[in-house]
Structures are given as C-alpha cells and as structure tokens.
Amino acid sequence: MAADLGELLVPYMPTIHVPKTGDRVYRSECAYSYDSPESEGGLYVCMSTFLGFGREHVERHYRKTGQCVYMHLKRYPKLKMPGAAGGTLPKRKNGMIFLDLEINSDSSSDYDYEDEVKLVIFPDHFEIALPNIEELPALVTIACDAVLNSKSPYIKQEPDSWEDELPVSKYANNLAQLDNGVRIPPSGWKCAKCEMRENLWLNLTDGAVLCGRWFFDGRGGNGHALEHHKQMGYPLAVRLGTITPDGADVYSFEEEEAVLDPHIAKHLAHFGIDMLQMHMTENGVTDNMVMPRISEWEVIQESGMKLKPMFGPGYTGIKNMGNSCYISTVMQIIFSIPEFQRAYVGNLPRIFDYSPLDPTQDFNTQMSKLGHGLLSGQFSKPPVKSELIEQVMREEEHKPLPRGIALRMFKSLVSMGHPEFSSKRQQDAHEFLMHLVNLVERNSIGFGTENPSDVFRFLVEERTQCCQSRKVRYTQRVDYVMQLPVALEAATNRDELIAHEQKRKEAESARIPPPERIRARVPFSACLQAFSEPDNVDDFWSSALQAKSAGIKTSRFSSFPEYLIVQIKKFTFGLDWVPKKLDVSIDMPDLLDINHLRAAGLQPTEEELPDIAPPIVIPEDPRDHSRNRYLDDFAEPLVVPGYEAAAEGSVLMDNQPPEEIVALIASMGFQRHQAIQALKATNNNLERALDWIFSHPDCEEDSESVSDANDAENSSTANIISETEPGGPRVKDGPGRYELFGFISHMGTSTMSGHYVCHIKKEGRWVLFNDHKVCASERPPKDLGYMYFYRRMPL
C-alpha cells in the first residue's frame, strides 16, 4: 500500500510545496466565502499556493490552475454530555485539533471538537487519510505537518505581534531639539512646503510640519518630510493625528523604520503638545468617570429593552475582532445600498471567474465575498424550535449555529500599508469610509461596470470674496460627505448648560467630583444654517489688490448626489490638545430638503477676481540662523520620488506626474490629459489639481508630452476614458430631497476609543447592527448619530 500511495503521488510531487517563512497559509477561511473547517463541506487547502477554498469554490481553483492536491480540513462539533450535577463533563481529549485554528463560528465551551484531515486529489476526489507517515513520501508528510502547524496569515496585522517588537530609536535618548519658539496648534495643519493637509509629520528636532510619501491607496503627500531630513539630518518625526495618552507613531529616517521614543511626551511638550494629561482634569477625576444622566452607551445600544433578534438575508452580523466595529458599521451601510449590491454581489460569478490567482489580494473579489456573506443569509440562521433542539441533542447531532462573519481577510487587505487601519486601535469611521471609497474608485478602473461610489460623489461650488475689493472667484471641487458643524451657541437648553459649566468650575476649584454632564440639545436647522454661512479665509491673498486681505468663502452644492452622507462634526481638539467629543443631541430629520443650497454661479452684478497667482514668499526667521542657509532649498522645484534623474535646474512641470495620482484623478471621471495638465500646473498637488481642472474647463490637449502619454495608453485605458463624461467628473445630479435610511453612532469620548453601532431601515423598520448581534430597533437614537445616510426621494 505504501508503494501504491507513493506511486500515486509521484506525478503531483512538483506541485506539493512546504510553506516557507513568510508564506501565508489559509487553513481557516475560504478565499471566496466564509466557509471554514466547521462548514458542512469543510475547507480545502491547496498544497501549492496554500489558499483555502470551500467545497463550492475548490473546483474553480482546480480548473483555473490545474492544481490537483488539496488538504481537506473538517471539524466536527459535538455537544458535551451533561454530568451528574447537571453541568457538562470536562472536555475530553480529541484525536486531533488544528493548532490555533481561527474559525468564523462561535467555539462555545458547550462543545467538543474532532478534526479530520485528508489529502484529496482532483479531479477524481481520491482521498488519503492523515496522518499516514509510514505510507507517504517524506516530502508530503513534511508539507502536511507544516501546513497544519502554520501561523495565522494575519499575524502580521495583529498589534500584539508587531507593536511590542518596535525597536527603541537610538536617537531618542539624546535627541537635540531647537529652541526656535515653534508651537504646534491642535488643528489646521498643512505641509510647510505645499498645501497637503493629510499624512503630515512633525519633525521632533525643529518642529517642521511636512507631508509624507504618496501611497498606493491614494493617501500620502509629496515626500517633503523625507526631503527635509535629507537636507537637515534631523532623524525623528511623529505623525500628527496619532498622538494619544498611550503614545504616537514615530518614524526614524536614519533607521528607516517605525520606532519607539521613550521620551515622546517630553519631545512633544517642547512644541506645546501635552499628551499625558489628555484625559485627566485638574481635580484628578477622569472625563470617563463623569457620565450624563442617561449614558449614550445605554441609549445608542438600546440597553434595557427586549430587542427581537433578526435573521436571514441582509440581517447578518459581523464579529468584532478587537476595535473593528468602525469597519463593520461602514460595511453594513455600504451593502444596504442597491448600487453596491449590484456591483459586487450581482456580478459575483464574473468577478470570481476573472479573479487573479491569489484572490485574497484582490479588492473586488473580497468585496464580493463580503457582500455575499452579508446578504445570502448563510451565516444568519434562526435557532430551531425547542422541541427540535431536544430531539437533536438526544441524537448528539446538534451543531452551533453560525452567528455572523469575521472580516479578517477583508481587513487585512484594505488596511495593507495603512498604519492606523492595520492596527487593533479604534479608528474614525468617517476616515475609513473615505479610505474605502478611494479603494472602490481605484479598483473600478477596468471593472467593466458602473462605479458604485458614484452615488456619493457631488460637486461643491466655493465662492471666495475679497472683502475690500468685493470681487469674487468661483471654483468647484469634488466631495463625498456633507460635514455639518455643531451650532452649540444655538442650543435650546443654553441656560442649563451655562449653569452646569459654572458648577463644574466650582467643583474643580473645590477639588470634588464634578456634576453630572448635561447634553446640549441643538436644532438641526441651526447646524444647517451654520453650514451655509460664510467662513473667514486664513491667509487670503487678493489678486485684485495684489496683497493679503480679508476674505470669506461660502459653499454650495453644484450637484446633489444620489445618496447624501452627513457627518456631524462632533470631534475636535481643545487649545490644550485635549481631544473632545461634543455631547450633543441633534434632531436629525427623517426627510431632508437642501434644494435651497443649490449653487447659482457667477451673478451678473459680480466681478471676478483676476486670475493671477500669488508670488512665492520665503519667510526668514532671525531666531534660527542655523537654518537660513537652507532656505534657498525651499524655493527649488519639488522633485517627486522616481523622477530624481531629471536634469538639474529643470522645472517640475516639464516632468510626467506620478501615475498613481493621474489614475486617481481619472477614476473620478476626468480625462487623462486634464489630470496630467492639472498636476503639472500645481506641482502634483492633488487638491489644487482638482481646483485647476474646474477653473480650466476648456483646456486643450496641446502638450507634446501629453500626446505622447496618450499614444502610449493601452486599449483598456482608452476604453475607460471614452466612457467618462467630457469636461468634468461623473456625478448623479438630481433634486435635493432625501429620506434617512441609516446612521452610524459612536459611543465614547474620542474616535481613538469607544464603540460603533449602526441602525439601518430595512423593510420599513429600523434594525440595530451591534457587531454580530442584529435586532429590531425599538427606539432608534437618531439624535445621537455621528454619520447619517440619506437616499434621494423619487419624484
């Protein structure tokens, strides 16, 4: 028999591999579904690629790759027998248990598990039971043992496995910090060399705030932080937006890796940032100890009510893997939208058939997998009747019911390369939604169907006026979210709030616990009015006066999206860098009409500001003579990574912009030549490039480099361009009347902590999605939400 098995496996030996260090072995989850070894058909692990497949999908992989040998893993749960005292007997030793097996169903202590392992050879499904050391070739035995004992493919994503391994920077103990008077404000940051306002890094030596590199997912900047290090030699920088009482993200340019800075509190205090007192008041009572009369945790989760559990398609919960609720709530909302359902679930067979050889790394495949998992009902089955349970228990065939899905594979993919989303720290659901929309945009190129994120996109008209000359400038930009300010000054219980603040100060002086919090009640109409009012423009330069002047800006909708996302701006920073969440109740309407916010454009009585760019001014700082010799470097043209070989002294506008930024702008619906010209005109600044496109709608493709670039485009890109609307991005304009269908709520004092849940209106009633628990809502707390989702009302 041993010789027979050896001879049988000889033709397949070149395809049986032993996992090496760094290989990802998926022995707990299917690449295309949420099947696991506990599923009815078990899980098949390819012995060549180490990808896992449920019974429904293993044939697809066999047909696509020709790979024949798979390890079949099956786990059989068995209900424990009751002991003499009515409890369960101690868990007996099983014949075999997979080590560290992550599964999608609940491994209750009421069950024992027996695991079965086989080698299966396709297409005849010939089975070889394992272990079978004596009869199998040594290489096969070694490979099988390595697969069974492999580590989780997500271990690198877990902070327990990588945060503690960060090295202490050799520069931390003796870091020099310049006494240059720099103080960093709690908000309003932008790169000192360009206009970037994201992915900003604070140099811990001189306090310079500069942008990071451009990343594949659309984040990043122009690499000015690294450029500054190369010029000045200052080694450490901290990423703004990651500073918490527990630490911050620190990067060492010299050591070329993320590091720990044991003295980070002292180094930040040098620039006026007090990170250690962020959650502590002067009387020693933490903010978390002072709760309002009715806690938002109780109200938002509808605690104390008997909520009816919901099951079936569209009512599938998502397991919390440790501060992953910000992802869960966003994805529940996303897949309640028909356009996303059609794009990813409706096209599932085609997406799966044309997926790459490693579907775990394909965004569209994982979106289809997630959508099917939520909408199929396979992982949201109701319990059977009690009498049937008793009968099944007697037959010892009772199995734990699937209760939701775990998004390990999805989170691993969408958070790849992102220092925040790849951690287990709590994150801002709004930031993740924008990150997801960016991924949808980038992966819809060549997708062959309508981009589902088009339903969120709208155009904003910004009217900027010089207060002295009264002249105006109109520009347009693309946006996805209506950010609504909280008009606290219009609170209907303002007198009560003032009295509470006085009591709080008295308690603070007397060093006694403060009074219970009072929640501000703010009318939605006041917040909408605050949104429509003019804002002052910082550092406004008037082209009419050729000098700085006072300026104001108002924003209006040039188009109304199919689905309107409204974010309540609850999170802010105090002057002492204390992150604050405004505890407010806003009477958000079920029906919303914003037609009065429709943009009107340039009026006959208005005069436009001249189209003149402001001069480049390089400020000198007499307090820091050591840096004056480097000021000329700031006026040099920006060199984008990958284009350093350009001739010395050449102007950046003569170079080709980074392809990643060009593709991102093109994915928004603009033509490729527009993206290239705009980026060249704005030193590759994404935000300014979009403004440039709107202010130059008639730009012609007259650049030789643009023509050459277009000639080099392949046919698929040409087809994509032809499908876009000329002269602007794809938007779905229509009436500005909306109906509320979902909202995401946050509990806690900061986006860096707490918990998220969401409520979605399904089949005429509100449903609460709280991790894996899905229940009919009795009192949806629509006044305490963070992000609200409206759909356009039919005419």
Coordinates of N, CA and C in Angstrom, one line a residue, residues 454-553:
D454 N -20.0 56.3 -7.3 CA -20.5 57.5 -8.0 C -21.8 58.0 -7.2
V455 N -22.5 57.1 -6.5 CA -23.7 57.6 -5.9 C -23.4 58.6 -4.7
F456 N -22.2 58.6 -4.2 CA -21.9 59.5 -3.1 C -21.3 60.9 -3.7
R457 N -20.7 60.9 -4.9 CA -20.0 62.0 -5.3 C -20.8 63.2 -5.7
F458 N -20.4 64.3 -5.3 CA -21.1 65.6 -5.7 C -20.1 66.7 -5.9
L459 N -20.5 67.7 -6.5 CA -19.7 68.9 -6.8 C -20.0 70.0 -5.8
V460 N -19.0 70.6 -5.3 CA -19.2 71.8 -4.4 C -18.7 73.0 -5.1
E461 N -19.5 74.1 -5.1 CA -19.1 75.4 -5.6 C -18.7 76.2 -4.4
E462 N -17.4 76.7 -4.5 CA -16.9 77.6 -3.5 C -16.8 79.0 -4.0
R463 N -17.4 79.9 -3.3 CA -17.4 81.3 -3.7 C -16.5 82.1 -2.7
T464 N -15.4 82.6 -3.2 CA -14.5 83.3 -2.4 C -14.5 84.8 -2.7
Q465 N -14.7 85.6 -1.7 CA -14.8 87.1 -2.0 C -13.8 87.9 -1.2
C466 N -13.2 88.8 -1.9 CA -12.3 89.8 -1.3 C -13.1 90.8 -0.6
C467 N -13.0 90.9 0.7 CA -13.9 91.9 1.4 C -13.6 93.3 1.1
Q468 N -12.4 93.6 0.6 CA -12.1 95.0 0.3 C -12.5 95.4 -1.1
S469 N -12.1 94.6 -2.1 CA -12.5 94.9 -3.5 C -13.9 94.4 -3.9
R470 N -14.4 93.5 -3.1 CA -15.8 92.9 -3.3 C -15.8 92.0 -4.5
K471 N -14.6 91.7 -5.1 CA -14.6 90.8 -6.3 C -14.6 89.4 -5.8
V472 N -15.0 88.5 -6.7 CA -15.2 87.1 -6.3 C -14.5 86.1 -7.2
R473 N -14.3 84.9 -6.7 CA -13.8 83.8 -7.5 C -14.7 82.6 -7.2
Y474 N -15.1 81.9 -8.3 CA -15.8 80.7 -8.2 C -15.0 79.5 -8.6
T475 N -14.9 78.5 -7.7 CA -14.2 77.2 -8.0 C -15.1 76.1 -7.7
Q476 N -14.8 74.9 -8.2 CA -15.5 73.7 -7.9 C -14.6 72.6 -7.4
R477 N -15.1 71.7 -6.6 CA -14.3 70.6 -6.1 C -15.2 69.4 -5.9
V478 N -14.6 68.2 -5.9 CA -15.4 67.0 -5.7 C -15.4 66.7 -4.2
D479 N -16.6 66.2 -3.7 CA -16.7 65.8 -2.3 C -17.6 64.6 -2.3
Y480 N -17.6 64.0 -1.1 CA -18.4 62.8 -0.9 C -19.2 62.9 0.4
V481 N -18.9 63.8 1.3 CA -19.6 64.0 2.6 C -19.9 65.4 2.8
M482 N -21.1 65.6 3.3 CA -21.5 67.0 3.8 C -21.2 67.0 5.3
Q483 N -20.2 67.8 5.6 CA -19.7 67.9 7.0 C -20.5 69.1 7.7
L484 N -21.3 68.7 8.7 CA -22.2 69.7 9.3 C -21.6 70.1 10.6
P485 N -21.4 71.4 10.8 CA -20.9 71.9 12.1 C -22.0 71.9 13.2
V486 N -21.5 71.8 14.4 CA -22.5 71.7 15.6 C -22.6 73.2 16.1
A487 N -23.8 73.7 16.0 CA -24.1 75.1 16.4 C -24.4 75.1 17.9
L488 N -23.4 75.0 18.7 CA -23.6 74.9 20.2 C -24.2 76.2 20.7
E489 N -23.9 77.3 20.0 CA -24.4 78.6 20.5 C -26.0 78.7 20.4
A490 N -26.5 77.8 19.6 CA -28.0 77.8 19.4 C -28.7 76.7 20.2
A491 N -28.0 76.1 21.2 CA -28.6 75.1 22.0 C -29.9 75.6 22.7
T492 N -30.9 74.8 22.6 CA -32.2 75.2 23.3 C -32.1 75.2 24.8
N493 N -31.2 74.4 25.4 CA -31.0 74.4 26.8 C -29.7 75.1 27.2
R494 N -29.5 76.3 26.6 CA -28.3 77.0 26.8 C -28.1 77.5 28.2
D495 N -29.2 77.9 28.9 CA -29.1 78.4 30.3 C -28.7 77.2 31.2
E496 N -29.2 76.1 30.9 CA -28.9 74.9 31.7 C -27.4 74.6 31.5
L497 N -26.9 74.7 30.3 CA -25.5 74.4 30.1 C -24.6 75.4 30.8
I498 N -25.0 76.7 30.7 CA -24.2 77.7 31.4 C -24.1 77.5 32.9
A499 N -25.3 77.1 33.5 CA -25.3 76.8 34.9 C -24.4 75.6 35.2
H500 N -24.5 74.6 34.4 CA -23.7 73.4 34.6 C -22.2 73.7 34.5
E501 N -21.8 74.5 33.6 CA -20.4 74.9 33.5 C -19.9 75.7 34.7
Q502 N -20.8 76.5 35.3 CA -20.4 77.2 36.5 C -20.2 76.2 37.7
K503 N -21.1 75.2 37.8 CA -21.0 74.2 38.8 C -19.7 73.4 38.6
R504 N -19.4 73.1 37.4 CA -18.2 72.3 37.1 C -16.9 73.1 37.5
K505 N -16.9 74.4 37.3 CA -15.7 75.2 37.7 C -15.6 75.2 39.2
E506 N -16.8 75.3 39.9 CA -16.8 75.4 41.3 C -16.3 74.1 41.9
A507 N -16.7 73.0 41.3 CA -16.3 71.6 41.8 C -14.8 71.5 41.5
E508 N -14.3 72.0 40.4 CA -12.9 71.9 40.1 C -12.1 72.6 41.1
S509 N -12.5 73.8 41.5 CA -11.8 74.6 42.5 C -11.8 74.0 43.8
A510 N -12.9 73.3 44.2 CA -13.1 72.7 45.5 C -12.5 71.3 45.5
R511 N -12.0 70.8 44.3 CA -11.4 69.5 44.1 C -12.3 68.4 44.5
I512 N -13.6 68.5 44.1 CA -14.6 67.5 44.3 C -15.1 67.0 43.0
P513 N -15.7 65.8 42.9 CA -16.2 65.3 41.6 C -17.2 66.3 41.0
P514 N -17.1 66.5 39.7 CA -18.0 67.4 39.0 C -19.4 66.9 38.9
P515 N -20.3 67.8 38.6 CA -21.7 67.4 38.5 C -21.9 66.5 37.2
E516 N -23.1 65.9 37.2 CA -23.4 65.1 36.0 C -23.4 65.9 34.8
R517 N -23.0 65.3 33.7 CA -23.0 66.1 32.4 C -24.4 66.4 32.0
I518 N -24.5 67.5 31.2 CA -25.7 67.9 30.6 C -25.5 67.9 29.1
R519 N -26.4 67.2 28.4 CA -26.2 67.0 27.0 C -26.9 68.2 26.3
A520 N -26.2 68.9 25.4 CA -26.7 70.0 24.7 C -27.7 69.5 23.7
R521 N -28.8 70.3 23.5 CA -29.8 70.0 22.5 C -29.8 71.1 21.5
V522 N -29.3 70.7 20.3 CA -29.1 71.7 19.2 C -30.1 71.4 18.1
P523 N -30.8 72.4 17.6 CA -31.7 72.2 16.5 C -30.9 71.9 15.2
F524 N -31.4 71.0 14.4 CA -30.8 70.7 13.1 C -30.7 71.9 12.2
S525 N -31.8 72.7 12.3 CA -31.9 73.9 11.4 C -30.7 74.9 11.7
A526 N -30.3 74.9 13.0 CA -29.2 75.8 13.3 C -27.9 75.3 12.7
C527 N -27.7 74.0 12.7 CA -26.5 73.4 12.2 C -26.5 73.6 10.6
L528 N -27.6 73.5 10.0 CA -27.7 73.7 8.6 C -27.4 75.1 8.2
Q529 N -27.9 76.0 9.1 CA -27.6 77.5 8.9 C -26.2 77.8 9.0
A530 N -25.5 77.2 10.0 CA -24.1 77.4 10.2 C -23.3 76.8 9.0
F531 N -23.7 75.8 8.4 CA -23.1 75.2 7.2 C -23.1 76.2 6.1
S532 N -24.2 76.9 5.9 CA -24.4 77.8 4.8 C -23.8 79.2 5.0
E533 N -23.4 79.5 6.2 CA -22.8 80.9 6.4 C -21.4 81.0 6.0
P534 N -20.9 82.2 5.6 CA -19.6 82.4 5.1 C -18.5 82.1 6.2
D535 N -17.4 81.6 5.8 CA -16.2 81.3 6.7 C -15.1 82.3 6.3
N536 N -14.4 82.7 7.3 CA -13.2 83.5 7.0 C -12.1 82.7 6.4
V537 N -11.4 83.2 5.4 CA -10.3 82.5 4.7 C -9.0 83.0 5.3
D538 N -8.3 82.0 5.9 CA -7.0 82.3 6.5 C -6.0 82.6 5.4
D539 N -5.1 83.6 5.7 CA -4.0 84.0 4.8 C -4.5 84.2 3.4
F540 N -5.6 85.0 3.3 CA -6.2 85.2 1.9 C -5.4 86.2 1.2
W541 N -5.0 85.9 -0.1 CA -4.3 86.8 -0.9 C -5.2 87.2 -2.1
S542 N -5.4 88.5 -2.1 CA -6.3 89.1 -3.1 C -5.6 89.4 -4.4
S543 N -6.0 88.7 -5.5 CA -5.4 89.0 -6.8 C -5.8 90.4 -7.3
A544 N -6.9 91.0 -6.8 CA -7.3 92.3 -7.2 C -6.4 93.4 -6.6
L545 N -6.0 93.1 -5.3 CA -5.2 94.1 -4.6 C -3.7 93.8 -4.7
Q546 N -3.4 92.6 -5.2 CA -2.0 92.1 -5.2 C -1.4 92.1 -3.8
A547 N -2.2 91.7 -2.8 CA -1.8 91.8 -1.4 C -2.7 90.9 -0.6
K548 N -2.3 90.6 0.6 CA -3.2 89.9 1.5 C -4.3 90.8 2.0
S549 N -5.4 90.2 2.2 CA -6.6 90.9 2.6 C -7.6 90.0 3.3
A550 N -8.7 90.6 3.8 CA -9.7 89.7 4.4 C -10.5 89.1 3.3
G551 N -10.8 87.8 3.5 CA -11.6 87.1 2.5 C -12.6 86.2 3.2
I552 N -13.7 85.9 2.5 CA -14.7 85.0 3.1 C -15.1 84.0 2.0
K553 N -15.5 82.8 2.4 CA -15.8 81.7 1.5 C -17.1 81.1 1.9

